[in-house]
mmCIF file of C-alpha atoms in Angstrom:
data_model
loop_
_atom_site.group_PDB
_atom_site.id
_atom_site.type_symbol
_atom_site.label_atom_id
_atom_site.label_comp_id
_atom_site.label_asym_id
_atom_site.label_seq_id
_atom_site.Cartn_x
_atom_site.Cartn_y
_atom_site.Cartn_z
ATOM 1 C CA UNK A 23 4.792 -91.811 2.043
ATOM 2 C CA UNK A 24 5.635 -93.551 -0.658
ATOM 3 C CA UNK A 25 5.350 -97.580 -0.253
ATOM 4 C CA UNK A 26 8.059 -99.353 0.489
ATOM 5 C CA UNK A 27 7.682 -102.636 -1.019
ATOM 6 C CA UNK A 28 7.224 -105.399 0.922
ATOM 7 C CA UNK A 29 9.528 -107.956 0.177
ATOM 8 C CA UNK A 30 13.488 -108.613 1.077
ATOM 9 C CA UNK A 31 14.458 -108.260 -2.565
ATOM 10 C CA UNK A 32 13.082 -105.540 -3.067
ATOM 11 C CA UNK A 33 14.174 -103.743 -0.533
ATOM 12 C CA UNK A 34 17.804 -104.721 -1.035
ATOM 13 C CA UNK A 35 17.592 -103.286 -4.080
ATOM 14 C CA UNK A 36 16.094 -99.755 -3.040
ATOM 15 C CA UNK A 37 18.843 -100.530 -0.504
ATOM 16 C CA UNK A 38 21.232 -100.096 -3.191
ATOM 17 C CA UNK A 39 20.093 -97.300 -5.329
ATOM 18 C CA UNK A 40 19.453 -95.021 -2.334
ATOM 19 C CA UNK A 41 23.154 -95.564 -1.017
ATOM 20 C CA UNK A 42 24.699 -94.854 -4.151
ATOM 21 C CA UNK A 43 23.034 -91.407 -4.909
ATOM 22 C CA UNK A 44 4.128 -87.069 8.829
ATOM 23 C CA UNK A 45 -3.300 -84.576 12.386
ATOM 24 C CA UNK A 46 -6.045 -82.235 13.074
ATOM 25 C CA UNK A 47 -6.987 -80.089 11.433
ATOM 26 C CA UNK A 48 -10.738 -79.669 11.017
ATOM 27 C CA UNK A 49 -12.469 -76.590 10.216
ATOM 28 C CA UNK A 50 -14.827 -77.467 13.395
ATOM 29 C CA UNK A 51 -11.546 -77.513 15.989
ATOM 30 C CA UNK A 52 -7.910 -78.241 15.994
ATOM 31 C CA UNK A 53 -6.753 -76.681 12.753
ATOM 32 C CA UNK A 54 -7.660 -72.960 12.820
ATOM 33 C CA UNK A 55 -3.976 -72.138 12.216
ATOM 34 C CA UNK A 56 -3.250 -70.819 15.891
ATOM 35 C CA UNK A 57 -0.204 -72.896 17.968
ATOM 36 C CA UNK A 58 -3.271 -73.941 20.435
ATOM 37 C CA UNK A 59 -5.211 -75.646 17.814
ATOM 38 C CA UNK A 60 -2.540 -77.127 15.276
ATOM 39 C CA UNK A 61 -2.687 -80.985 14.152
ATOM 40 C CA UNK A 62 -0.147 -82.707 16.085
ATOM 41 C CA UNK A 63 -0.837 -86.019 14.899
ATOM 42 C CA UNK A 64 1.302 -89.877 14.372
ATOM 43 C CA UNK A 65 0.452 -92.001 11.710
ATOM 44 C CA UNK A 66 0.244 -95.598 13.058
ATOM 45 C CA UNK A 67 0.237 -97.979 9.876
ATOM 46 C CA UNK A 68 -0.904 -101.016 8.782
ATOM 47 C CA UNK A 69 1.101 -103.544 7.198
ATOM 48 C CA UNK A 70 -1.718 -106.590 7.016
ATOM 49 C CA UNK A 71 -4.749 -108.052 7.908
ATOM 50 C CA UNK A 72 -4.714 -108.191 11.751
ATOM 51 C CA UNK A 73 -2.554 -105.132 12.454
ATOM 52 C CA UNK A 74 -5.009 -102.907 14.132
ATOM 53 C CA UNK A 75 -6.777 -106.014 16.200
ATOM 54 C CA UNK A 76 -3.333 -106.690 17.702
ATOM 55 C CA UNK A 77 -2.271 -106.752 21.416
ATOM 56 C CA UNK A 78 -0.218 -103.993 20.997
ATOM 57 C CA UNK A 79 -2.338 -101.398 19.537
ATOM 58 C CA UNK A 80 -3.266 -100.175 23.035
ATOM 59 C CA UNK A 81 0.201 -99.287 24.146
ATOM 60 C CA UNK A 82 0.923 -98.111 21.179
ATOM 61 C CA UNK A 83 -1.840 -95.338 20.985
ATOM 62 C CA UNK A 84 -0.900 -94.526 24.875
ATOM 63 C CA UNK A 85 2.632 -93.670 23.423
ATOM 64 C CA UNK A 86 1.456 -91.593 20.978
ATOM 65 C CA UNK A 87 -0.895 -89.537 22.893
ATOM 66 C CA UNK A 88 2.491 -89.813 25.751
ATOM 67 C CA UNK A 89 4.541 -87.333 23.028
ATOM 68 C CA UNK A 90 2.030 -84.901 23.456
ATOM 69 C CA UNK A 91 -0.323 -85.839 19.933
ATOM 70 C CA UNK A 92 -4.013 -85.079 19.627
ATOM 71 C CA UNK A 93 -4.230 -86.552 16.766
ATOM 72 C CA UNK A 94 -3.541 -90.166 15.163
ATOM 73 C CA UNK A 95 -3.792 -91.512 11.503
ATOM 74 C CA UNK A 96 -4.671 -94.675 10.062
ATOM 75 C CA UNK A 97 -4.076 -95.852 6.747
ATOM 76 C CA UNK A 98 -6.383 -98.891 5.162
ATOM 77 C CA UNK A 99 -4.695 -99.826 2.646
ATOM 78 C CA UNK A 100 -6.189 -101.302 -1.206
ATOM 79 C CA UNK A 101 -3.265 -102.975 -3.869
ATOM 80 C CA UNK A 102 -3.471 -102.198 -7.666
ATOM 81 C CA UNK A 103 -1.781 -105.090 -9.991
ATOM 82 C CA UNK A 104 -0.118 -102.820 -12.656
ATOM 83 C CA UNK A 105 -0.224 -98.883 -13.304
ATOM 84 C CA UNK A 106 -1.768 -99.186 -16.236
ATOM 85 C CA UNK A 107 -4.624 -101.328 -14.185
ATOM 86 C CA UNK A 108 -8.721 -100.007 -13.895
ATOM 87 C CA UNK A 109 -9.112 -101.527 -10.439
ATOM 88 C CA UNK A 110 -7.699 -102.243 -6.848
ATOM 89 C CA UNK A 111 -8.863 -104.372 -4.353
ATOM 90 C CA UNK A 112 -7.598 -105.722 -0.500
ATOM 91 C CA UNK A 113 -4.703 -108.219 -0.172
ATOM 92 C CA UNK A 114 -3.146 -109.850 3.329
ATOM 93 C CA UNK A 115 -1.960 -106.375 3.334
ATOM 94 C CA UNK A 116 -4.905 -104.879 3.810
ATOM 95 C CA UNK A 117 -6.080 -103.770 7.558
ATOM 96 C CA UNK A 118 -9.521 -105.597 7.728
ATOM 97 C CA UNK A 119 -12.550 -103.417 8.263
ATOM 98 C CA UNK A 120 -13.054 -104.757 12.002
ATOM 99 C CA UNK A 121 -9.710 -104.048 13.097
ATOM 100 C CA UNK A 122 -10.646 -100.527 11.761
ATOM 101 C CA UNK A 123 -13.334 -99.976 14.169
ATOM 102 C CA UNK A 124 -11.776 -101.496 17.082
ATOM 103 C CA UNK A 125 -8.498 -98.857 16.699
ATOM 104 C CA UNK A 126 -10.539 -95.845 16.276
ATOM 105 C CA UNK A 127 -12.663 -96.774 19.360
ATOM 106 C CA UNK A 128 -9.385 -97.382 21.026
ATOM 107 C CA UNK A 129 -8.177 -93.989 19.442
ATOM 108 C CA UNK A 130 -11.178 -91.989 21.182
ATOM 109 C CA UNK A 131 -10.874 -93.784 24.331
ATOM 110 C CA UNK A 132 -7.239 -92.465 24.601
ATOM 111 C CA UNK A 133 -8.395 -89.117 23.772
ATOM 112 C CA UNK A 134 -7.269 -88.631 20.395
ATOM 113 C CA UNK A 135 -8.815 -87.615 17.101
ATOM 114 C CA UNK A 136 -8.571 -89.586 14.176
ATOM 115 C CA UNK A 137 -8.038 -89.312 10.626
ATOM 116 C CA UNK A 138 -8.453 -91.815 8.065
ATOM 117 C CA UNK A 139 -6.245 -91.837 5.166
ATOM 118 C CA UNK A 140 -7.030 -95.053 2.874
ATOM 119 C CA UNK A 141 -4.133 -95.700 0.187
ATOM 120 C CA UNK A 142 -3.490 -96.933 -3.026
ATOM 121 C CA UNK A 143 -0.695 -98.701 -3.512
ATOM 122 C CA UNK A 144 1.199 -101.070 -6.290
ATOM 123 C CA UNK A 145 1.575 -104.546 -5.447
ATOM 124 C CA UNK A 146 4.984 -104.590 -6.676
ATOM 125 C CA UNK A 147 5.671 -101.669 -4.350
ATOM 126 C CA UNK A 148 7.041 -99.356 -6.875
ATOM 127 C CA UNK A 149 5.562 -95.478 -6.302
ATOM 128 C CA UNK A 150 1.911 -95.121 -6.510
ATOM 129 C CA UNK A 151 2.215 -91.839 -8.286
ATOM 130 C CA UNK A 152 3.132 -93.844 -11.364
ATOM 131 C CA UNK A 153 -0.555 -95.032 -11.512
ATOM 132 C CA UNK A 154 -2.076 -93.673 -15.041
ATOM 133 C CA UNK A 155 -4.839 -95.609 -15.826
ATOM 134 C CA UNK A 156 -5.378 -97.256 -19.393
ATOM 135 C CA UNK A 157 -9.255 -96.669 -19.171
ATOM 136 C CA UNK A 158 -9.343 -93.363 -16.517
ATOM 137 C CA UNK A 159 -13.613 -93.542 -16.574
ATOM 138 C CA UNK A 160 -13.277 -97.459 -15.266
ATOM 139 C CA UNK A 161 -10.329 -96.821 -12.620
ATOM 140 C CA UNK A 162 -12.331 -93.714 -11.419
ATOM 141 C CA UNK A 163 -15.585 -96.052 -10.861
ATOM 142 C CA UNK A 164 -13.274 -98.863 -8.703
ATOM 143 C CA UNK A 165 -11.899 -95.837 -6.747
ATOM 144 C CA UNK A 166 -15.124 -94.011 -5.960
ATOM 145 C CA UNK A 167 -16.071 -97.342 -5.003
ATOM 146 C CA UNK A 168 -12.770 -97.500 -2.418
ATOM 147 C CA UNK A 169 -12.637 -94.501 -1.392
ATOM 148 C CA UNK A 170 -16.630 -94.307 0.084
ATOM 149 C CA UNK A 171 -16.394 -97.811 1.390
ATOM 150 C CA UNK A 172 -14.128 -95.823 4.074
ATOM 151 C CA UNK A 173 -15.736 -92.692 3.832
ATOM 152 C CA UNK A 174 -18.783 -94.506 4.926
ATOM 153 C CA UNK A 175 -17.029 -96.560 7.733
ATOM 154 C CA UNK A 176 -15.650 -93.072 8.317
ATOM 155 C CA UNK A 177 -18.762 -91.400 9.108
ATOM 156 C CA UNK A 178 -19.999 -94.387 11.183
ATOM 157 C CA UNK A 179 -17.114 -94.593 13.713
ATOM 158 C CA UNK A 180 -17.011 -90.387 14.277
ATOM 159 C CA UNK A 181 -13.861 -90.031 12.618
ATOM 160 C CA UNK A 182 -12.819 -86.457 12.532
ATOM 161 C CA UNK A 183 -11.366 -85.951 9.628
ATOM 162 C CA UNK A 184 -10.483 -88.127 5.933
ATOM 163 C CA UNK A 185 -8.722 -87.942 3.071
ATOM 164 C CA UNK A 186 -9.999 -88.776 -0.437
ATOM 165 C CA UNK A 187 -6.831 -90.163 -1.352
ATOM 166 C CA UNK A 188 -2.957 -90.183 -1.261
ATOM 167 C CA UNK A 189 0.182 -89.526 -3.622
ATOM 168 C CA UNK A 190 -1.932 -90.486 -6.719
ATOM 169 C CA UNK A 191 -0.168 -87.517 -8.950
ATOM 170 C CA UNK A 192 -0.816 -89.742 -12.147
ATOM 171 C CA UNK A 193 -4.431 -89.189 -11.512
ATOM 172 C CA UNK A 194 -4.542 -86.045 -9.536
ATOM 173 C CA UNK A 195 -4.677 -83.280 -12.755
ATOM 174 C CA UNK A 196 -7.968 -85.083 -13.665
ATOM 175 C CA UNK A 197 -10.204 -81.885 -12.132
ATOM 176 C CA UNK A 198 -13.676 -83.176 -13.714
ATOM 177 C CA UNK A 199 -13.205 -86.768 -12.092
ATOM 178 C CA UNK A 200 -11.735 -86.391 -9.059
ATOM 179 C CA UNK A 201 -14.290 -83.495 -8.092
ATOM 180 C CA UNK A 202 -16.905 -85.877 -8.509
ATOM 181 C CA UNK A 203 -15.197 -88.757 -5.944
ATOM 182 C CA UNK A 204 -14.817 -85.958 -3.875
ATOM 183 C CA UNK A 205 -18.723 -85.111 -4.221
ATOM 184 C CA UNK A 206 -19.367 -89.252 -3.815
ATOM 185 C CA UNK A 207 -17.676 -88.876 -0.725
ATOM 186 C CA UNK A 208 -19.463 -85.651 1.284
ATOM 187 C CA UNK A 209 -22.695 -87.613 0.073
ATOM 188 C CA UNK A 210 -21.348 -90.455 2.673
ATOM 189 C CA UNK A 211 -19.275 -87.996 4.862
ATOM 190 C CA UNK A 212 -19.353 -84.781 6.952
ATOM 191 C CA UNK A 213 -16.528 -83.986 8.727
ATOM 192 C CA UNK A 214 -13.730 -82.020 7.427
ATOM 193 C CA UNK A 215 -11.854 -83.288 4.050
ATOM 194 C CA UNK A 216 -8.198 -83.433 2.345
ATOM 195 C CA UNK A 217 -6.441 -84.988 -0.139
ATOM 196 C CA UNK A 218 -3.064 -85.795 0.980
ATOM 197 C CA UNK A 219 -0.512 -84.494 -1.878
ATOM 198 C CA UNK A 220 3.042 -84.964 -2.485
ATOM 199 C CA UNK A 221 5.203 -81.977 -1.935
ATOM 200 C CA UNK A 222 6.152 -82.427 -6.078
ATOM 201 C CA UNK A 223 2.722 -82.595 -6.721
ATOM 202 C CA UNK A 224 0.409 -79.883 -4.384
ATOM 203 C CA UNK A 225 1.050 -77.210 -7.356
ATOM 204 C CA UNK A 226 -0.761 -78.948 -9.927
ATOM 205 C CA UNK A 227 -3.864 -79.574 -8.276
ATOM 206 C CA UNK A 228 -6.677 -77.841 -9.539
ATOM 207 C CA UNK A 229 -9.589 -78.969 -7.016
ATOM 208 C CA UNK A 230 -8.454 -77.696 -3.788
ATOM 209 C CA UNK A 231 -11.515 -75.434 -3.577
ATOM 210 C CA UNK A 232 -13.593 -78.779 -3.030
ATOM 211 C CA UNK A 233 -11.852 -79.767 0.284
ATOM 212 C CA UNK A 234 -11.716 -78.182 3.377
ATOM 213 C CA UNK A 235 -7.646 -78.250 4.164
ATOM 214 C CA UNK A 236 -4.739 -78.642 1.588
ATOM 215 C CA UNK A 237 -2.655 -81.420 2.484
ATOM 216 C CA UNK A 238 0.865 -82.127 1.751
ATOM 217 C CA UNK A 239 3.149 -85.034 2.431
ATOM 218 C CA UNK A 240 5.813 -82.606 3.176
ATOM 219 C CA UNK A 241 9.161 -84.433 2.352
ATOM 220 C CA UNK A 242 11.292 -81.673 0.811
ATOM 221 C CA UNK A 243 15.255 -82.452 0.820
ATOM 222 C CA UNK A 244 16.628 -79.508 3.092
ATOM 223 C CA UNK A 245 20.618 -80.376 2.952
ATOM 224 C CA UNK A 246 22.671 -81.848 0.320
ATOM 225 C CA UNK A 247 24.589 -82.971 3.334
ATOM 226 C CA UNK A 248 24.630 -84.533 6.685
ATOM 227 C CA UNK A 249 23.782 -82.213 9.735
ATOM 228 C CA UNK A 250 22.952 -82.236 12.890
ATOM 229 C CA UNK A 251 21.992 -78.197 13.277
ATOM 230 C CA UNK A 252 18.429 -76.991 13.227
ATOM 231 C CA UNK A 253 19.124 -73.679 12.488
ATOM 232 C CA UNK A 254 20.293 -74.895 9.082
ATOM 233 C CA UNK A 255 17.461 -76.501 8.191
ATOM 234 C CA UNK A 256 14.874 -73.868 9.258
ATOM 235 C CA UNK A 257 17.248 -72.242 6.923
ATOM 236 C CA UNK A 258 16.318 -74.877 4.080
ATOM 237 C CA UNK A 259 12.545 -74.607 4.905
ATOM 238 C CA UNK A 260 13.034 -70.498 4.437
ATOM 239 C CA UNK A 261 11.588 -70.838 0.228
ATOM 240 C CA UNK A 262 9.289 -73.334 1.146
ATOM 241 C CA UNK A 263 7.307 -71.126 3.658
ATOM 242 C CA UNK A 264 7.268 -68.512 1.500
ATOM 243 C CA UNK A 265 5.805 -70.692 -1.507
ATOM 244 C CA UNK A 266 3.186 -72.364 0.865
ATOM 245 C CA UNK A 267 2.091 -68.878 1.990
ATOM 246 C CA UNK A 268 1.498 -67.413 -0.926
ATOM 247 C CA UNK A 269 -0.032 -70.920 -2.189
ATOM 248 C CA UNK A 270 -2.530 -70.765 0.726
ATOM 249 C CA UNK A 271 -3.276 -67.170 0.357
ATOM 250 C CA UNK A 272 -4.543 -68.072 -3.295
ATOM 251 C CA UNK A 273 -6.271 -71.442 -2.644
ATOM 252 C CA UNK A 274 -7.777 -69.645 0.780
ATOM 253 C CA UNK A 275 -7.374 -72.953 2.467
ATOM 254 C CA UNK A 276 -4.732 -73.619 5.559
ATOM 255 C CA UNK A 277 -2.037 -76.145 4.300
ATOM 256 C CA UNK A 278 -2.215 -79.196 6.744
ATOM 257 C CA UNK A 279 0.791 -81.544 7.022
ATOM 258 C CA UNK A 280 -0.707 -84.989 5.931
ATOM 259 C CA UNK A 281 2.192 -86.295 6.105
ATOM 260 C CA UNK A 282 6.284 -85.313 7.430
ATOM 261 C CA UNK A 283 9.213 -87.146 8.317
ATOM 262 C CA UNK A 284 12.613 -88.106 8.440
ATOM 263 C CA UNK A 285 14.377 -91.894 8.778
ATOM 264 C CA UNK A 286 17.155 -91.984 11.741
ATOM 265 C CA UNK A 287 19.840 -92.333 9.197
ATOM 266 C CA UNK A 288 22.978 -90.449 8.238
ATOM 267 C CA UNK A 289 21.950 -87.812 5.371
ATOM 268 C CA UNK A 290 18.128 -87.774 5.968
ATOM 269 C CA UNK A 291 17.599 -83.848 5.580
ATOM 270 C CA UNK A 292 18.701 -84.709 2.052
ATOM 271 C CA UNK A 293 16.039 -87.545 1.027
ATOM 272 C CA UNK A 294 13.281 -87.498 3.590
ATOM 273 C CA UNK A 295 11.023 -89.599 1.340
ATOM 274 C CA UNK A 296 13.430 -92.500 1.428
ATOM 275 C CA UNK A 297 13.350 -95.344 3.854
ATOM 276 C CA UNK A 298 17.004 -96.332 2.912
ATOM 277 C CA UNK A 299 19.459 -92.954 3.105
ATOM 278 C CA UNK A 300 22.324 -94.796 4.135
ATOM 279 C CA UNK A 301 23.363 -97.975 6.563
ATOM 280 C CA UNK A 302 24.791 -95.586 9.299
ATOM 281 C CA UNK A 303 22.391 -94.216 11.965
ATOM 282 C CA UNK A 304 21.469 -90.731 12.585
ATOM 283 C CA UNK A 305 19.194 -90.344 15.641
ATOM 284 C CA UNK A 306 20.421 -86.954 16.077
ATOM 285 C CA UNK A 307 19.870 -85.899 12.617
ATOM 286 C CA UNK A 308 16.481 -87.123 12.591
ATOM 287 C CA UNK A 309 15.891 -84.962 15.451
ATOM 288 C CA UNK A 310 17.367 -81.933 14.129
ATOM 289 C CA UNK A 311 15.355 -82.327 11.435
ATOM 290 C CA UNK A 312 12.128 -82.152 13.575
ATOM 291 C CA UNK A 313 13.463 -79.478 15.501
ATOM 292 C CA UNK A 314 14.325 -77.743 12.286
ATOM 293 C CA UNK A 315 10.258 -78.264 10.840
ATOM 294 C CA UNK A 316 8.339 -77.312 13.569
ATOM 295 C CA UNK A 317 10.428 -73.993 13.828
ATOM 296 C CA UNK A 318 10.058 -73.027 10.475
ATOM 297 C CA UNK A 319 6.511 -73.014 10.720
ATOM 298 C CA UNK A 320 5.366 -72.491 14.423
ATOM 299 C CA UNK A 321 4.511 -68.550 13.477
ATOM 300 C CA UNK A 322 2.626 -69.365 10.143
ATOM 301 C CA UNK A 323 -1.045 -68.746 10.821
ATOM 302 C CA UNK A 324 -1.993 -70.473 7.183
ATOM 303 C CA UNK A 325 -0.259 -73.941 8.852
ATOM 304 C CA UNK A 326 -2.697 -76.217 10.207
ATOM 305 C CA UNK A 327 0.175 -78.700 11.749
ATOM 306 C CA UNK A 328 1.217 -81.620 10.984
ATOM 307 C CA UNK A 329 0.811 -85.836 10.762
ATOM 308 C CA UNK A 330 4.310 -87.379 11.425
ATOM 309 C CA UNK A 331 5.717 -90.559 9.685
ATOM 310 C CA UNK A 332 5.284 -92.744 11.410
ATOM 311 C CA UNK A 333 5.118 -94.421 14.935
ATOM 312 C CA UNK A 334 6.645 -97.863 15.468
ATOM 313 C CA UNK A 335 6.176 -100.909 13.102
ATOM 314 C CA UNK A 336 4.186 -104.093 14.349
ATOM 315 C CA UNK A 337 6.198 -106.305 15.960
ATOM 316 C CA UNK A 338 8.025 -108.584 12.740
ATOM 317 C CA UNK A 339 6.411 -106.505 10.159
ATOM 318 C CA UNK A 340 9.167 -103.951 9.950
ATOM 319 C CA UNK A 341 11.286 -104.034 6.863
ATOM 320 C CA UNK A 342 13.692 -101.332 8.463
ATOM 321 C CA UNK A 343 15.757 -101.695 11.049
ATOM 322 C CA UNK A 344 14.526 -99.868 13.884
ATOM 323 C CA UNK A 345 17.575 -97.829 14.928
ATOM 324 C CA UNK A 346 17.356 -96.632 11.239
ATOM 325 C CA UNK A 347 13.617 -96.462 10.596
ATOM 326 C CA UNK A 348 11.455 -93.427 11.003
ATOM 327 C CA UNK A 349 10.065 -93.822 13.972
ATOM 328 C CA UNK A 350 10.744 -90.881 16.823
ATOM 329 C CA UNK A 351 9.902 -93.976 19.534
ATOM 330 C CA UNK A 352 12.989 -94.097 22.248
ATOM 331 C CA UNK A 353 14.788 -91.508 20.150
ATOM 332 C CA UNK A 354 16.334 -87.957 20.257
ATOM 333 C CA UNK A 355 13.182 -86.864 17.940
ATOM 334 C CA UNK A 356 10.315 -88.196 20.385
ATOM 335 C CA UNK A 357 12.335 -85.811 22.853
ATOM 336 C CA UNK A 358 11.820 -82.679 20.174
ATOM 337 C CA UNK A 359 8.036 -83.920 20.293
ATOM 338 C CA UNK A 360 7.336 -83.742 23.619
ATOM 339 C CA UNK A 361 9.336 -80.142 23.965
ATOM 340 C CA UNK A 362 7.095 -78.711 21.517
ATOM 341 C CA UNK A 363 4.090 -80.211 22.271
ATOM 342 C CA UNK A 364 3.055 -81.129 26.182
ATOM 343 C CA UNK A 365 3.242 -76.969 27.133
#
């Protein structure tokens, strides 16, 4: 997901350009492509320090695992100053590494799996795929450096599956570099890997063969319109399934779902990658929408499932609404969830 930056002005002013235009899969167990073994995993976020020591976390995890979810995702989050930058490093922003540890144990004791998908984002919030490096060899040293802190931390909490980085399509064509973080990080790490791609951006990648899943933050517009019908956007998703088909086929990886959803807004078929679609609310769109994805691809034996965007924000950290934002919690779409996945 592309960040959405975390101040009012900002977002008044994404606000205003948007209006006027989401895990298992590990080649040890859930994964293998069959409907049995598919990721069906929530991204819970953090938004600062504390987030994953807070009261809540508990409940929170119990709801997940409530829609039906095996899985659950966690993103750690590091802040880069300028895109033309050579380093990133923690902010208040930043989920500290002890709140890490205490929401994965909390995430096994609840029965789920976990993955761990650190980010990179800009501190000014614009998208991190606008990150290109002056000095590549000096930014690729601070993110090796990132990226196995967590692999490490990974490793020692039993974390089932990580991804060696998000969205960073500035940086991502670099095959030489990137297959050696990669190589940094099964040095620390042994469970299953990905790198979580944007659906603009999967194509280009030339080091798939060095991971264990493709991953894709799937957030392909499906309407240029409103709707509330499923059918019509399984009809949208008809292309794409026949590109990611022949894409697996040729990579010989499954294509896991790092990341997939849709806001609870009027119009979000149409931009599912933005938080701001419109002002009106469209809890019955969203949930067409997650009707519409999970019957596109529930007969694709190359799927490994899918990571949905995102449960509920902390309590006063949310930026959106929550009758607009893109959590399924209380809504039409956590209905679709359950449906499909407590069989």
């Amino acid at each position: 997901m592309r960040a959405l930056r975390r101040t009012t002005a900002a977002l008044a002013a994404t606000a205003t350009a948007a209006v006027a235009v989401l895990t298992g899969c590990s080649a040890g167990g859930d994964g293998d492509g069959s409907p049995e073994q598919r990721v069906r995993g929530i991204t819970l976020p953090a938004w600062s320090t504390g987030d994953y020591d807070r009261s809540e976390a508990r409940s929170y995890l119990r709801q997940i695992a409530g829609t039906g979810a095996r899985w659950v995702v966690f993103t750690p989050t590091w802040y880069q100053d300028g895109t033309r930058r050579s380093t990133m490093h923690p902010t208040e922003e930043t989920a500290n590494d002890a709140g890490v540890r205490r929401i994965v144990g909390l995430a096994h004791a609840a029965g789920l799996k976990v993955m761990l998908k650190p980010h990179v984002d800009l501190v000014n919030g614009d998208d991190r795929a606008g990150i290109r490096p002056a000095d590549k060899d000096a930014w690729f040293t601070a993110y090796e450096h990132f990226i196995t802190h967590y692999a490490r931390l990974a490793g020692e909490l039993d974390v089932e599956q990580f991804a060696v980085g998000t969205e960073l399509a500035g940086t991502s064509g670099d095959r030489r570099r990137w297959r050696a973080v990669i190589a940094a990080v099964r040095d620390t790490y042994d469970g299953t890997l990905t790198y979580a791609a944007n659906y603009d951006e999967y194509a280009a990648i030339r080091f798939w063969t060095s991971l264990d899943l493709i991953g894709i933050d799937a957030y392909w517009p499906l309407a240029d319109s409103a709707t509330t019908d499923p059918a019509r956007l399984a009809e949208g998703w008809r292309p794409i399934v026949t590109e990611l088909a022949a894409f697996a086929e040729r990579q010989d990886r499954k294509i896991l779902f790092t990341e997939a959803g849709y806001v609870s807004q009027h119009g979000t078929a149409a931009e599912p990658y933005s938080w701001t679609v419109s002002e009106r609310a469209g809890a019955d769109e969203q949930a067409a929408a997650y009707e519409a994805l999970l019957t596109a691809f529930d007969d694709e034996s190359w799927w490994a499932g899918v990571c949905w965007w995102m449960w509920d924000d902390w309590p006063d950290s949310g930026e959106t609404e929550r009758r607009l934002a893109y959590t399924p919690h209380g809504k039409p779409a956590e209905q679709v969830l359950r449906s499909w996945w407590r069989e």
